[in-house]
Amino acid sequence: MEDYDNHVDCGVFAMIYMESYVGDSVSKWDVGLCPESEKQVSLLRRMRFKIATNILLHALNLHSQKIFDLAFKFQSEIPEQTRISIIVNAIKNRADRDPEKDVRKENVLKIDVDK
């Protein structure tokens, strides 16, 4: 089994805990998380999507209507195969836009003296 050591999704975990809190004591608190695994990776991916959607489309977001209109236009005016191609290419080229950070345990607290 692959070694998972997630030091990236702290905010997502915090949101999951905050969303699931109903006032029970910690011993009765079930947030629905599973151990680190591919299943958890999938759960976190869906949760990030849900959080981003809520932020982007929230009534207090001044740009939410524009984002909704763009998403609606993308869905309704672009053929499905073209949409899939755009999404696949965006995923493939993600590293070019936003390179992954080195978040291994030994590097998390490492001081960068070159800055």
Short mmCIF file of C-alpha atoms in Angstrom, two decimals, residues 52-96:
data_model
loop_
_atom_site.label_atom_id
_atom_site.label_comp_id
_atom_site.label_asym_id
_atom_site.label_seq_id
_atom_site.Cartn_x
_atom_site.Cartn_y
_atom_site.Cartn_z
CA ALA A 52 -14.63 25.87 -3.56
CA THR A 53 -18.15 25.79 -5.05
CA ASN A 54 -19.65 27.20 -1.85
CA ILE A 55 -17.10 30.02 -1.74
CA LEU A 56 -17.38 30.84 -5.45
CA LEU A 57 -21.18 30.84 -5.55
CA HIS A 58 -21.91 32.31 -2.09
CA ALA A 59 -24.20 35.34 -2.01
CA LEU A 60 -21.51 37.42 -0.28
CA ASN A 61 -19.06 36.78 -3.12
CA LEU A 62 -19.38 39.88 -5.30
CA HIS A 63 -18.40 37.85 -8.37
CA SER A 64 -20.67 34.84 -7.77
CA GLN A 65 -23.17 35.72 -10.50
CA LYS A 66 -20.38 36.14 -13.07
CA ILE A 67 -18.89 32.77 -12.04
CA PHE A 68 -22.32 31.13 -12.23
CA ASP A 69 -22.96 32.65 -15.68
CA LEU A 70 -19.57 31.45 -16.96
CA ALA A 71 -20.17 27.95 -15.59
CA PHE A 72 -23.67 27.87 -17.11
CA LYS A 73 -22.32 29.08 -20.47
CA PHE A 74 -19.54 26.43 -20.34
CA GLN A 75 -22.12 23.72 -19.62
CA SER A 76 -24.80 24.81 -22.08
CA GLU A 77 -22.88 26.22 -25.07
CA ILE A 78 -19.79 24.01 -25.37
CA PRO A 79 -20.24 20.45 -26.68
CA GLU A 80 -19.64 17.71 -24.11
CA GLN A 81 -16.59 16.23 -25.84
CA THR A 82 -14.96 19.68 -26.03
CA ARG A 83 -15.72 20.30 -22.32
CA ILE A 84 -14.14 16.97 -21.41
CA SER A 85 -11.08 17.81 -23.51
CA ILE A 86 -10.74 21.24 -21.87
CA ILE A 87 -10.99 19.72 -18.38
CA VAL A 88 -8.54 16.90 -19.15
CA ASN A 89 -6.02 19.37 -20.60
CA ALA A 90 -6.42 21.67 -17.59
CA ILE A 91 -5.68 18.76 -15.25
CA LYS A 92 -2.70 17.63 -17.34
CA ASN A 93 -1.26 21.15 -17.41
CA ARG A 94 -1.93 21.94 -13.75
CA ALA A 95 1.75 21.62 -12.84
CA ASP A 96 2.63 24.30 -15.39
#
